[in-house]
mmCIF file of C-alpha atoms and ligand atoms in Angstrom:
data_model
loop_
_atom_site.group_PDB
_atom_site.id
_atom_site.type_symbol
_atom_site.label_atom_id
_atom_site.label_comp_id
_atom_site.label_asym_id
_atom_site.label_seq_id
_atom_site.Cartn_x
_atom_site.Cartn_y
_atom_site.Cartn_z
ATOM 1 C CA UNK F 1 0.000 0.000 0.000
ATOM 2 C CA UNK F 2 1.536 3.303 -0.974
ATOM 3 C CA UNK F 3 -0.779 5.486 1.116
ATOM 4 C CA UNK F 4 -2.638 4.144 4.161
ATOM 5 C CA UNK F 5 -6.370 4.079 3.393
ATOM 6 C CA UNK F 6 -8.962 5.324 5.858
ATOM 7 C CA UNK F 7 -10.827 2.074 5.643
ATOM 8 C CA UNK F 8 -9.200 -1.307 5.135
ATOM 9 C CA UNK F 9 -10.608 -3.437 2.298
ATOM 10 C CA UNK F 10 -10.313 -7.047 3.395
ATOM 11 C CA UNK F 11 -10.857 -10.254 1.416
ATOM 12 C CA UNK F 12 -12.008 -13.311 3.348
ATOM 13 C CA UNK F 13 -10.776 -16.667 2.024
ATOM 14 C CA UNK F 14 -12.670 -19.673 3.400
ATOM 15 C CA UNK F 15 -16.208 -19.138 4.645
ATOM 16 C CA UNK F 16 -16.568 -21.640 7.496
ATOM 17 C CA UNK F 17 -14.899 -19.863 10.439
ATOM 18 C CA UNK F 18 -14.344 -17.107 7.857
ATOM 19 C CA UNK F 19 -17.985 -16.065 8.230
ATOM 20 C CA UNK F 20 -17.054 -14.626 11.648
ATOM 21 C CA UNK F 21 -14.199 -12.699 10.028
ATOM 22 C CA UNK F 22 -16.676 -11.340 7.460
ATOM 23 C CA UNK F 23 -19.069 -10.217 10.178
ATOM 24 C CA UNK F 24 -16.182 -8.676 12.139
ATOM 25 C CA UNK F 25 -14.949 -6.552 9.224
ATOM 26 C CA UNK F 26 -18.493 -5.646 8.251
ATOM 27 C CA UNK F 27 -19.286 -4.402 11.753
ATOM 28 C CA UNK F 28 -16.137 -2.324 12.216
ATOM 29 C CA UNK F 29 -16.111 1.294 11.034
ATOM 30 C CA UNK F 30 -12.455 1.111 9.913
ATOM 31 C CA UNK F 31 -12.863 -1.901 7.568
ATOM 32 C CA UNK F 32 -15.082 -3.425 4.954
ATOM 33 C CA UNK F 33 -15.366 -6.972 3.633
ATOM 34 C CA UNK F 34 -14.438 -6.228 0.036
ATOM 35 C CA UNK F 35 -14.211 -9.718 -1.497
ATOM 36 C CA UNK F 36 -14.860 -13.340 -0.618
ATOM 37 C CA UNK F 37 -13.392 -16.602 -1.818
ATOM 38 C CA UNK F 38 -14.492 -20.192 -1.246
ATOM 39 C CA UNK F 39 -14.102 -23.261 -3.436
ATOM 40 C CA UNK F 40 -17.582 -24.433 -2.357
ATOM 41 C CA UNK F 41 -20.050 -22.772 -4.768
ATOM 42 C CA UNK F 42 -22.950 -23.133 -2.317
ATOM 43 C CA UNK F 43 -21.128 -21.322 0.499
ATOM 44 C CA UNK F 44 -19.875 -18.681 -1.912
ATOM 45 C CA UNK F 45 -23.377 -17.968 -3.222
ATOM 46 C CA UNK F 46 -24.825 -17.859 0.313
ATOM 47 C CA UNK F 47 -22.357 -15.242 1.558
ATOM 48 C CA UNK F 48 -22.366 -13.273 -1.698
ATOM 49 C CA UNK F 49 -26.111 -12.835 -1.159
ATOM 50 C CA UNK F 50 -25.817 -12.138 2.590
ATOM 51 C CA UNK F 51 -23.073 -9.523 2.088
ATOM 52 C CA UNK F 52 -24.620 -8.126 -1.086
ATOM 53 C CA UNK F 53 -21.277 -8.504 -2.876
ATOM 54 C CA UNK F 54 -21.357 -8.277 -6.685
ATOM 55 C CA UNK F 55 -20.069 -11.275 -8.718
ATOM 56 C CA UNK F 56 -16.777 -9.501 -9.566
ATOM 57 C CA UNK F 57 -15.949 -9.581 -5.825
ATOM 58 C CA UNK F 58 -16.728 -13.301 -5.313
ATOM 59 C CA UNK F 59 -14.180 -15.964 -6.215
ATOM 60 C CA UNK F 60 -13.837 -19.726 -6.138
ATOM 61 C CA UNK F 61 -10.077 -19.507 -6.815
ATOM 62 C CA UNK F 62 -7.901 -17.286 -4.622
ATOM 63 C CA UNK F 63 -5.354 -16.847 -7.449
ATOM 64 C CA UNK F 64 -7.950 -15.121 -9.606
ATOM 65 C CA UNK F 65 -8.882 -12.905 -6.676
ATOM 66 C CA UNK F 66 -5.251 -11.957 -6.027
ATOM 67 C CA UNK F 67 -4.740 -11.217 -9.725
ATOM 68 C CA UNK F 68 -7.593 -8.703 -9.392
ATOM 69 C CA UNK F 69 -6.367 -7.315 -6.029
ATOM 70 C CA UNK F 70 -5.290 -3.964 -7.445
ATOM 71 C CA UNK F 71 -8.467 -3.482 -9.482
ATOM 72 C CA UNK F 72 -10.556 -4.349 -6.406
ATOM 73 C CA UNK F 73 -8.394 -2.108 -4.184
ATOM 74 C CA UNK F 74 -7.767 -4.949 -1.707
ATOM 75 C CA UNK F 75 -5.436 -4.178 1.208
ATOM 76 C CA UNK F 76 -5.608 -7.312 3.328
ATOM 77 C CA UNK F 77 -6.871 -10.876 3.532
ATOM 78 C CA UNK F 78 -8.201 -13.217 6.181
ATOM 79 C CA UNK F 79 -7.119 -16.822 5.641
ATOM 80 C CA UNK F 80 -9.677 -19.154 7.260
ATOM 81 C CA UNK F 81 -8.966 -22.363 5.368
ATOM 82 C CA UNK F 82 -8.096 -25.958 6.267
ATOM 83 C CA UNK F 83 -4.719 -25.957 8.056
ATOM 84 C CA UNK F 84 -2.782 -27.349 5.067
ATOM 85 C CA UNK F 85 -3.677 -24.215 3.064
ATOM 86 C CA UNK F 86 -2.663 -21.619 5.669
ATOM 87 C CA UNK F 87 0.974 -21.402 4.566
ATOM 88 C CA UNK F 88 0.656 -21.581 0.757
ATOM 89 C CA UNK F 89 -2.268 -19.165 0.523
ATOM 90 C CA UNK F 90 -0.841 -16.745 3.120
ATOM 91 C CA UNK F 91 2.388 -16.687 1.083
ATOM 92 C CA UNK F 92 0.376 -15.965 -2.088
ATOM 93 C CA UNK F 93 -1.467 -13.112 -0.345
ATOM 94 C CA UNK F 94 1.755 -11.587 1.015
ATOM 95 C CA UNK F 95 3.315 -11.845 -2.444
ATOM 96 C CA UNK F 96 0.307 -9.973 -3.832
ATOM 97 C CA UNK F 97 1.027 -7.165 -1.329
ATOM 98 C CA UNK F 98 -1.770 -7.931 1.152
ATOM 99 C CA UNK F 99 -1.568 -7.917 4.942
ATOM 100 C CA UNK F 100 -2.789 -11.222 6.409
ATOM 101 C CA UNK F 101 -4.822 -12.364 9.394
ATOM 102 C CA UNK F 102 -4.351 -16.144 9.398
ATOM 103 C CA UNK F 103 -6.396 -18.568 11.443
ATOM 104 C CA UNK F 104 -4.840 -20.775 14.102
ATOM 105 C CA UNK F 105 -2.835 -22.978 13.932
ATOM 106 C CA UNK F 106 -0.472 -20.782 11.941
ATOM 107 C CA UNK F 107 0.608 -23.705 9.730
ATOM 108 C CA UNK F 108 1.154 -27.458 9.542
ATOM 109 C CA UNK F 109 4.658 -27.212 11.026
ATOM 110 C CA UNK F 110 7.318 -24.735 12.139
ATOM 111 C CA UNK F 111 9.106 -24.811 8.772
ATOM 112 C CA UNK F 112 5.993 -23.431 7.081
ATOM 113 C CA UNK F 113 5.345 -20.973 9.915
ATOM 114 C CA UNK F 114 8.891 -19.603 9.656
ATOM 115 C CA UNK F 115 8.501 -19.164 5.877
ATOM 116 C CA UNK F 116 5.302 -17.165 6.500
ATOM 117 C CA UNK F 117 6.964 -14.962 9.107
ATOM 118 C CA UNK F 118 10.005 -14.348 6.861
ATOM 119 C CA UNK F 119 7.769 -13.543 3.879
ATOM 120 C CA UNK F 120 5.756 -11.025 5.898
ATOM 121 C CA UNK F 121 8.951 -9.262 6.979
ATOM 122 C CA UNK F 122 10.330 -9.269 3.439
ATOM 123 C CA UNK F 123 7.076 -7.905 2.003
ATOM 124 C CA UNK F 124 6.719 -5.443 4.917
ATOM 125 C CA UNK F 125 3.186 -6.607 5.502
ATOM 126 C CA UNK F 126 1.494 -7.384 8.839
ATOM 127 C CA UNK F 127 0.915 -11.005 9.744
ATOM 128 C CA UNK F 128 -1.434 -11.725 12.636
ATOM 129 C CA UNK F 129 -2.572 -15.133 13.908
ATOM 130 C CA UNK F 130 -6.138 -15.498 15.154
ATOM 131 C CA UNK F 131 -5.480 -16.736 18.687
ATOM 132 C CA UNK F 132 -9.044 -15.812 19.490
ATOM 133 C CA UNK F 133 -9.045 -16.616 23.226
ATOM 134 C CA UNK F 134 -6.783 -13.603 23.817
ATOM 135 C CA UNK F 135 -9.621 -11.383 22.644
ATOM 136 C CA UNK F 136 -12.117 -12.471 25.294
ATOM 137 C CA UNK F 137 -12.698 -9.647 27.810
ATOM 138 C CA UNK F 138 -12.047 -12.070 30.681
ATOM 139 C CA UNK F 139 -8.651 -13.120 29.269
ATOM 140 C CA UNK F 140 -7.711 -9.482 28.803
ATOM 141 C CA UNK F 141 -8.721 -8.785 32.405
ATOM 142 C CA UNK F 142 -6.498 -11.665 33.558
ATOM 143 C CA UNK F 143 -3.657 -10.275 31.459
ATOM 144 C CA UNK F 144 -4.020 -6.911 33.193
ATOM 145 C CA UNK F 145 -3.945 -8.618 36.593
ATOM 146 C CA UNK F 146 -0.846 -10.658 35.701
ATOM 147 C CA UNK F 147 0.895 -7.602 34.212
ATOM 148 C CA UNK F 148 0.168 -5.613 37.388
ATOM 149 C CA UNK F 149 2.508 -8.041 39.173
ATOM 150 C CA UNK F 150 -0.240 -9.608 41.318
ATOM 151 C CA UNK F 151 1.107 -13.117 40.669
ATOM 152 C CA UNK F 152 4.801 -12.275 41.110
ATOM 153 C CA UNK F 153 6.905 -14.591 38.939
ATOM 154 C CA UNK F 154 4.864 -17.355 37.283
ATOM 155 C CA UNK F 155 6.686 -20.683 37.626
ATOM 156 C CA UNK F 156 4.050 -23.311 36.858
ATOM 157 C CA UNK F 157 0.915 -23.638 34.775
ATOM 158 C CA UNK F 158 -1.494 -26.193 33.419
ATOM 159 C CA UNK F 159 -3.725 -25.626 30.458
ATOM 160 C CA UNK F 160 -6.188 -28.147 29.067
ATOM 161 C CA UNK F 161 -9.139 -28.673 26.755
ATOM 162 C CA UNK F 162 -10.785 -32.094 26.890
ATOM 163 C CA UNK F 163 -13.878 -33.345 25.110
ATOM 164 C CA UNK F 164 -15.634 -36.571 25.951
ATOM 165 C CA UNK F 165 -16.616 -36.908 22.264
ATOM 166 C CA UNK F 166 -16.091 -34.036 19.867
ATOM 167 C CA UNK F 167 -14.136 -34.777 16.722
ATOM 168 C CA UNK F 168 -14.916 -31.809 14.453
ATOM 169 C CA UNK F 169 -16.734 -32.982 11.306
ATOM 170 C CA UNK F 170 -15.895 -36.687 11.654
ATOM 171 C CA UNK F 171 -14.441 -37.728 8.285
ATOM 172 C CA UNK F 172 -13.561 -34.117 7.349
ATOM 173 C CA UNK F 173 -10.054 -32.656 6.838
ATOM 174 C CA UNK F 174 -9.723 -32.134 10.626
ATOM 175 C CA UNK F 175 -9.025 -35.855 11.187
ATOM 176 C CA UNK F 176 -6.724 -36.345 8.177
ATOM 177 C CA UNK F 177 -3.110 -35.612 9.127
ATOM 178 C CA UNK F 178 -2.037 -34.571 5.621
ATOM 179 C CA UNK F 179 -4.630 -31.780 5.723
ATOM 180 C CA UNK F 180 -4.722 -30.836 9.412
ATOM 181 C CA UNK F 181 -1.197 -31.529 10.669
ATOM 182 C CA UNK F 182 -2.652 -33.283 13.718
ATOM 183 C CA UNK F 183 -5.661 -33.703 15.995
ATOM 184 C CA UNK F 184 -6.749 -31.964 19.210
ATOM 185 C CA UNK F 185 -3.241 -30.800 20.134
ATOM 186 C CA UNK F 186 -2.988 -28.652 16.989
ATOM 187 C CA UNK F 187 -6.717 -27.802 16.968
ATOM 188 C CA UNK F 188 -7.729 -27.155 20.601
ATOM 189 C CA UNK F 189 -4.403 -27.316 22.448
ATOM 190 C CA UNK F 190 -3.190 -24.401 20.367
ATOM 191 C CA UNK F 191 -5.821 -22.077 21.907
ATOM 192 C CA UNK F 192 -5.163 -23.045 25.510
ATOM 193 C CA UNK F 193 -1.386 -23.104 25.049
ATOM 194 C CA UNK F 194 -1.302 -19.680 23.418
ATOM 195 C CA UNK F 195 -3.534 -18.233 26.111
ATOM 196 C CA UNK F 196 -1.367 -19.598 28.933
ATOM 197 C CA UNK F 197 1.870 -18.512 27.274
ATOM 198 C CA UNK F 198 0.532 -15.027 26.563
ATOM 199 C CA UNK F 199 -0.502 -14.618 30.198
ATOM 200 C CA UNK F 200 2.943 -15.901 31.239
ATOM 201 C CA UNK F 201 4.578 -13.169 29.127
ATOM 202 C CA UNK F 202 5.597 -15.415 26.221
ATOM 203 C CA UNK F 203 8.733 -16.998 27.729
ATOM 204 C CA UNK F 204 10.882 -18.902 25.238
ATOM 205 C CA UNK F 205 10.133 -22.666 25.096
ATOM 206 C CA UNK F 206 13.287 -24.804 25.409
ATOM 207 C CA UNK F 207 12.238 -28.449 25.852
ATOM 208 C CA UNK F 208 9.092 -30.503 25.358
ATOM 209 C CA UNK F 209 8.230 -34.004 26.518
ATOM 210 C CA UNK F 210 4.925 -35.178 25.074
ATOM 211 C CA UNK F 211 2.732 -38.181 24.349
ATOM 212 C CA UNK F 212 -0.005 -38.652 21.780
ATOM 213 C CA UNK F 213 -2.678 -41.362 21.675
ATOM 214 C CA UNK F 214 -5.249 -42.441 19.124
ATOM 215 C CA UNK F 215 -7.589 -44.768 20.959
ATOM 216 C CA UNK F 216 -11.229 -43.877 20.321
ATOM 217 C CA UNK F 217 -11.078 -41.787 17.122
ATOM 218 C CA UNK F 218 -10.031 -44.570 14.732
ATOM 219 C CA UNK F 219 -12.661 -46.970 16.114
ATOM 220 C CA UNK F 220 -15.510 -44.449 15.879
ATOM 221 C CA UNK F 221 -14.367 -43.314 12.413
ATOM 222 C CA UNK F 222 -14.249 -46.929 11.214
ATOM 223 C CA UNK F 223 -17.795 -47.520 12.460
ATOM 224 C CA UNK F 224 -18.883 -44.586 10.272
ATOM 225 C CA UNK F 225 -16.702 -45.552 7.293
ATOM 226 C CA UNK F 226 -14.544 -42.428 7.745
ATOM 227 C CA UNK F 227 -10.808 -41.726 7.810
ATOM 228 C CA UNK F 228 -9.093 -40.679 11.052
ATOM 229 C CA UNK F 229 -5.295 -40.798 11.283
ATOM 230 C CA UNK F 230 -4.467 -38.156 13.916
ATOM 231 C CA UNK F 231 -4.185 -38.333 17.715
ATOM 232 C CA UNK F 232 -7.394 -38.115 19.751
ATOM 233 C CA UNK F 233 -5.508 -37.139 22.940
ATOM 234 C CA UNK F 234 -2.177 -35.444 23.489
ATOM 235 C CA UNK F 235 -0.279 -34.103 26.475
ATOM 236 C CA UNK F 236 3.049 -32.411 27.071
ATOM 237 C CA UNK F 237 5.352 -30.923 29.649
ATOM 238 C CA UNK F 238 6.923 -27.723 28.297
ATOM 239 C CA UNK F 239 9.929 -26.045 29.925
ATOM 240 C CA UNK F 240 10.762 -22.385 29.300
ATOM 241 C CA UNK F 241 14.021 -20.424 29.415
ATOM 242 C CA UNK F 242 12.922 -18.600 32.601
ATOM 243 C CA UNK F 243 12.582 -21.912 34.483
ATOM 244 C CA UNK F 244 8.762 -22.029 34.252
ATOM 245 C CA UNK F 245 6.898 -25.210 33.297
ATOM 246 C CA UNK F 246 3.560 -25.601 31.527
ATOM 247 C CA UNK F 247 1.521 -28.798 31.260
ATOM 248 C CA UNK F 248 -0.651 -29.015 28.171
ATOM 249 C CA UNK F 249 -3.508 -31.474 27.599
ATOM 250 C CA UNK F 250 -6.028 -31.710 24.757
ATOM 251 C CA UNK F 251 -8.472 -34.338 23.536
ATOM 252 C CA UNK F 252 -11.363 -34.804 21.125
ATOM 253 C CA UNK F 253 -12.391 -38.107 22.685
ATOM 254 C CA UNK F 254 -11.837 -39.827 26.024
ATOM 255 C CA UNK F 255 -13.707 -40.934 29.109
ATOM 256 C CA UNK F 256 -13.511 -37.527 30.738
ATOM 257 C CA UNK F 257 -15.897 -36.285 33.406
ATOM 258 C CA UNK F 258 -17.339 -33.456 31.300
ATOM 259 C CA UNK F 259 -18.545 -33.144 27.734
ATOM 260 C CA UNK F 260 -16.356 -30.071 27.250
ATOM 261 C CA UNK F 261 -13.717 -29.235 29.864
ATOM 262 C CA UNK F 262 -11.337 -26.278 29.609
ATOM 263 C CA UNK F 263 -9.001 -24.978 32.276
ATOM 264 C CA UNK F 264 -5.948 -22.761 32.506
ATOM 265 C CA UNK F 265 -4.246 -22.356 35.858
ATOM 266 C CA UNK F 266 -1.102 -20.379 36.639
ATOM 267 C CA UNK F 267 0.940 -20.410 39.845
ATOM 268 C CA UNK F 268 3.169 -17.450 40.708
ATOM 269 C CA UNK F 269 5.391 -16.489 43.640
ATOM 270 C CA UNK F 270 2.758 -14.037 44.929
ATOM 271 C CA UNK F 271 -0.547 -15.306 43.545
ATOM 272 C CA UNK F 272 -2.387 -17.561 41.156
ATOM 273 C CA UNK F 273 -5.211 -17.531 38.639
ATOM 274 C CA UNK F 274 -7.645 -20.027 37.235
ATOM 275 C CA UNK F 275 -9.895 -19.681 34.190
ATOM 276 C CA UNK F 276 -12.290 -22.443 33.210
ATOM 277 C CA UNK F 277 -15.502 -23.095 31.347
ATOM 278 C CA UNK F 278 -18.746 -23.573 33.243
ATOM 279 C CA UNK F 279 -21.716 -25.820 32.465
ATOM 280 C CA UNK F 280 -19.669 -27.924 30.005
ATOM 281 C CA UNK F 281 -20.061 -25.148 27.405
ATOM 282 C CA UNK F 282 -18.506 -21.908 26.257
ATOM 283 C CA UNK F 283 -19.166 -19.670 29.288
ATOM 284 C CA UNK F 284 -16.127 -19.032 31.454
ATOM 285 C CA UNK F 285 -15.306 -18.055 35.010
ATOM 286 C CA UNK F 286 -12.028 -16.828 36.444
ATOM 287 C CA UNK F 287 -10.582 -16.395 39.925
ATOM 288 C CA UNK F 288 -7.465 -14.882 41.418
ATOM 289 C CA UNK F 289 -5.717 -16.297 44.514
ATOM 290 C CA UNK F 290 -3.411 -14.410 46.830
ATOM 291 C CA UNK F 291 -2.118 -13.870 50.358
ATOM 292 C CA UNK F 292 -2.327 -10.639 52.350
ATOM 293 C CA UNK F 293 -1.475 -9.876 55.997
ATOM 294 C CA UNK F 294 -1.230 -13.555 56.839
ATOM 295 C CA UNK F 295 -4.459 -14.544 55.110
ATOM 296 C CA UNK F 296 -5.028 -16.542 51.953
ATOM 297 C CA UNK F 297 -7.852 -15.077 49.838
ATOM 298 C CA UNK F 298 -9.506 -15.568 46.521
ATOM 299 C CA UNK F 299 -11.720 -13.376 44.367
ATOM 300 C CA UNK F 300 -13.914 -13.974 41.380
ATOM 301 C CA UNK F 301 -13.803 -11.826 38.258
ATOM 302 C CA UNK F 302 -17.102 -10.192 37.342
ATOM 303 C CA UNK F 303 -17.723 -8.264 34.139
ATOM 304 C CA UNK F 304 -15.051 -5.986 32.694
ATOM 305 C CA UNK F 305 -15.564 -2.252 32.259
ATOM 306 C CA UNK F 306 -12.805 -1.460 29.749
ATOM 307 C CA UNK F 307 -13.292 -1.648 25.965
ATOM 308 C CA UNK F 308 -12.061 -4.850 24.297
ATOM 309 C CA UNK F 309 -11.391 -5.107 20.570
ATOM 310 C CA UNK F 310 -12.293 -8.142 18.512
ATOM 311 C CA UNK F 311 -9.424 -9.913 16.737
ATOM 312 C CA UNK F 312 -10.650 -8.389 13.473
ATOM 313 C CA UNK F 313 -10.610 -4.857 14.884
ATOM 314 C CA UNK F 314 -7.131 -5.454 16.289
ATOM 315 C CA UNK F 315 -5.868 -6.632 12.887
ATOM 316 C CA UNK F 316 -7.398 -3.643 11.067
ATOM 317 C CA UNK F 317 -6.014 -1.182 13.644
ATOM 318 C CA UNK F 318 -2.531 -2.753 13.495
ATOM 319 C CA UNK F 319 -2.462 -2.295 9.706
ATOM 320 C CA UNK F 320 -3.944 1.204 9.610
ATOM 321 C CA UNK F 321 -1.891 2.447 12.562
ATOM 322 C CA UNK F 322 1.241 0.655 11.313
ATOM 323 C CA UNK F 323 2.076 -1.241 14.496
ATOM 324 C CA UNK F 324 2.543 -4.861 15.539
ATOM 325 C CA UNK F 325 -0.734 -6.727 16.177
ATOM 326 C CA UNK F 326 -1.412 -8.262 19.588
ATOM 327 C CA UNK F 327 -0.929 -11.837 18.275
ATOM 328 C CA UNK F 328 2.114 -11.821 16.020
ATOM 329 C CA UNK F 329 3.559 -14.239 13.510
ATOM 330 C CA UNK F 330 6.433 -14.773 15.962
ATOM 331 C CA UNK F 331 3.953 -15.934 18.637
ATOM 332 C CA UNK F 332 2.438 -18.258 16.019
ATOM 333 C CA UNK F 333 5.873 -19.676 15.244
ATOM 334 C CA UNK F 334 6.669 -20.229 18.945
ATOM 335 C CA UNK F 335 3.420 -22.185 19.363
ATOM 336 C CA UNK F 336 4.185 -24.147 16.197
ATOM 337 C CA UNK F 337 7.685 -25.061 17.438
ATOM 338 C CA UNK F 338 6.069 -26.572 20.536
ATOM 339 C CA UNK F 339 3.450 -28.425 18.446
ATOM 340 C CA UNK F 340 6.183 -29.964 16.281
ATOM 341 C CA UNK F 341 8.061 -30.963 19.427
ATOM 342 C CA UNK F 342 4.959 -32.565 21.028
ATOM 343 C CA UNK F 343 4.445 -34.728 17.939
ATOM 344 C CA UNK F 344 8.137 -35.600 17.665
ATOM 345 C CA UNK F 345 8.367 -36.435 21.355
ATOM 346 C CA UNK F 346 5.190 -38.504 21.123
ATOM 347 C CA UNK F 347 6.621 -40.466 18.189
ATOM 348 C CA UNK F 348 10.094 -41.028 19.660
ATOM 349 C CA UNK F 349 9.304 -41.264 23.363
ATOM 350 C CA UNK F 350 12.084 -38.742 24.064
ATOM 351 C CA UNK F 351 12.290 -35.162 25.257
ATOM 352 C CA UNK F 352 12.783 -32.717 22.381
ATOM 353 C CA UNK F 353 14.955 -29.615 22.602
ATOM 354 C CA UNK F 354 13.632 -26.635 20.679
ATOM 355 C CA UNK F 355 16.160 -24.865 18.486
ATOM 356 C CA UNK F 356 15.308 -21.431 17.105
HETATM 357 N N1 LIG N 1 -10.047 -19.086 15.977
HETATM 358 C C1 LIG N 1 -11.029 -19.936 16.222
HETATM 359 O O1 LIG N 1 -11.657 -19.894 17.272
HETATM 360 C C2 LIG N 1 -11.386 -20.961 15.191
HETATM 361 C C3 LIG N 1 -12.624 -21.621 15.231
HETATM 362 C C4 LIG N 1 -12.902 -22.548 14.222
HETATM 363 C C5 LIG N 1 -11.976 -22.812 13.229
HETATM 364 N N2 LIG N 1 -10.767 -22.170 13.229
HETATM 365 C C6 LIG N 1 -9.776 -22.413 12.179
HETATM 366 O O2 LIG N 1 -10.276 -21.919 10.946
HETATM 367 C C7 LIG N 1 -9.793 -22.726 9.876
HETATM 368 C C8 LIG N 1 -10.981 -23.208 9.064
HETATM 369 O O3 LIG N 1 -11.778 -24.049 9.866
HETATM 370 P P1 LIG N 1 -13.334 -24.235 9.554
HETATM 371 O O4 LIG N 1 -13.936 -24.831 10.772
HETATM 372 O O5 LIG N 1 -13.891 -22.980 9.032
HETATM 373 O O6 LIG N 1 -13.255 -25.320 8.387
HETATM 374 P P2 LIG N 1 -14.362 -25.592 7.277
HETATM 375 O O7 LIG N 1 -13.954 -26.836 6.583
HETATM 376 O O8 LIG N 1 -15.716 -25.479 7.868
HETATM 377 O O9 LIG N 1 -14.229 -24.337 6.274
HETATM 378 C C9 LIG N 1 -13.166 -24.198 5.391
HETATM 379 C C10 LIG N 1 -13.691 -23.512 4.139
HETATM 380 O O10 LIG N 1 -12.599 -23.362 3.228
HETATM 381 C C11 LIG N 1 -13.077 -23.666 1.923
HETATM 382 N N3 LIG N 1 -11.933 -24.053 1.091
HETATM 383 C C12 LIG N 1 -11.234 -25.199 1.134
HETATM 384 N N4 LIG N 1 -10.225 -25.162 0.227
HETATM 385 C C13 LIG N 1 -10.292 -23.959 -0.369
HETATM 386 C C14 LIG N 1 -9.512 -23.321 -1.361
HETATM 387 N N5 LIG N 1 -8.448 -23.896 -1.924
HETATM 388 N N6 LIG N 1 -9.867 -22.079 -1.747
HETATM 389 C C15 LIG N 1 -10.948 -21.454 -1.213
HETATM 390 N N7 LIG N 1 -11.724 -22.027 -0.268
HETATM 391 C C16 LIG N 1 -11.394 -23.248 0.157
HETATM 392 C C17 LIG N 1 -14.087 -24.777 2.129
HETATM 393 O O11 LIG N 1 -14.985 -24.882 1.038
HETATM 394 C C18 LIG N 1 -14.777 -24.323 3.414
HETATM 395 O O12 LIG N 1 -15.884 -23.509 3.155
HETATM 396 C C19 LIG N 1 -9.004 -23.860 10.517
HETATM 397 O O13 LIG N 1 -7.651 -23.575 10.448
HETATM 398 C C20 LIG N 1 -9.486 -23.885 11.954
HETATM 399 O O14 LIG N 1 -8.489 -24.345 12.843
HETATM 400 C C21 LIG N 1 -10.480 -21.247 14.182
#
């Protein structure tokens, strides 16, 4: 972009999760959803009608859209595609001069993630990863509490997302390793891991010892005549350069107590926090623990009073105001290095050292 526009014209590629990106750009005064792309003609037609976009702004092939980027005055793109397409299509968008908000996980592996980060630097374009749990008001409130020093130095954490049964779209790309890169560790674990690491101040991961299991997924998939070749449960112990340790757990299937069970707990030298879902769904509660004048206390977070941006607003603001977004490509790469290490450790049975 030669001159920063007043309003960012964003193309959304992939209209599953991408429909939330569309709504986000549509709602925000500083952006507009200027083009859409999906290889599924039904989805494309549905959102073309809903967004009242003319045919010249609707594409089934992202290459044709990028070829028309200048004519359409596109500034940025949201990549909300199956994981195997994050890297190649992000690279195409960056090459076409667009800033990119890419869905989590950043890529299939750290090699791809690094190529994306390098390309964004070379093209001088912003690259943000949609670690959406950071953008919940409650998470931002916890971040403020941690940053105020209330926990002291954080030395231990556990972060988990378990489902009793919840393989997304059984038989879809999610359960096929060549398209997803992995199962619940790369799909759900990514959210909880990023959230914990962000609250911890993004220390540098140095070693990972992990295990992966595929116990229930293959049996259930077989019963339905579907393919499933990823883990259905994974866990890891991650050590950081500041001496802190994080335990990560994620599953799509297992005999867990709750249908949906999420928790992130951090222990510091002066206090602790816990954030977890309630009612086996997507409502969350959070508490802070401390000690004052010889008494241990805890308090529950109620609603926040400060304004919180959506991920889409944050991306648009970062581009228009020419600053780093809250969730950077580097954070995406750090998470991806750990994911690679969990899978490698699970396959070899050995601790993996992370080299940068
Ligand atoms: N941040 C979050 O909270 C969150 C939530 C859900 C999904 N996601 C992520 O979003 C991504 C997409 O997941 P989903 O649930 O929307 O999957 P999905 O399969 O429902 O949607 C993907 C869409 O991409 C389209 N598509 C596939 N190949 C294409 C191509 N070459 N060109 C154009 N369109 C193509 C498909 O037709 C489909 O409409 C994944 O990486 C997933 O991890 C993130």
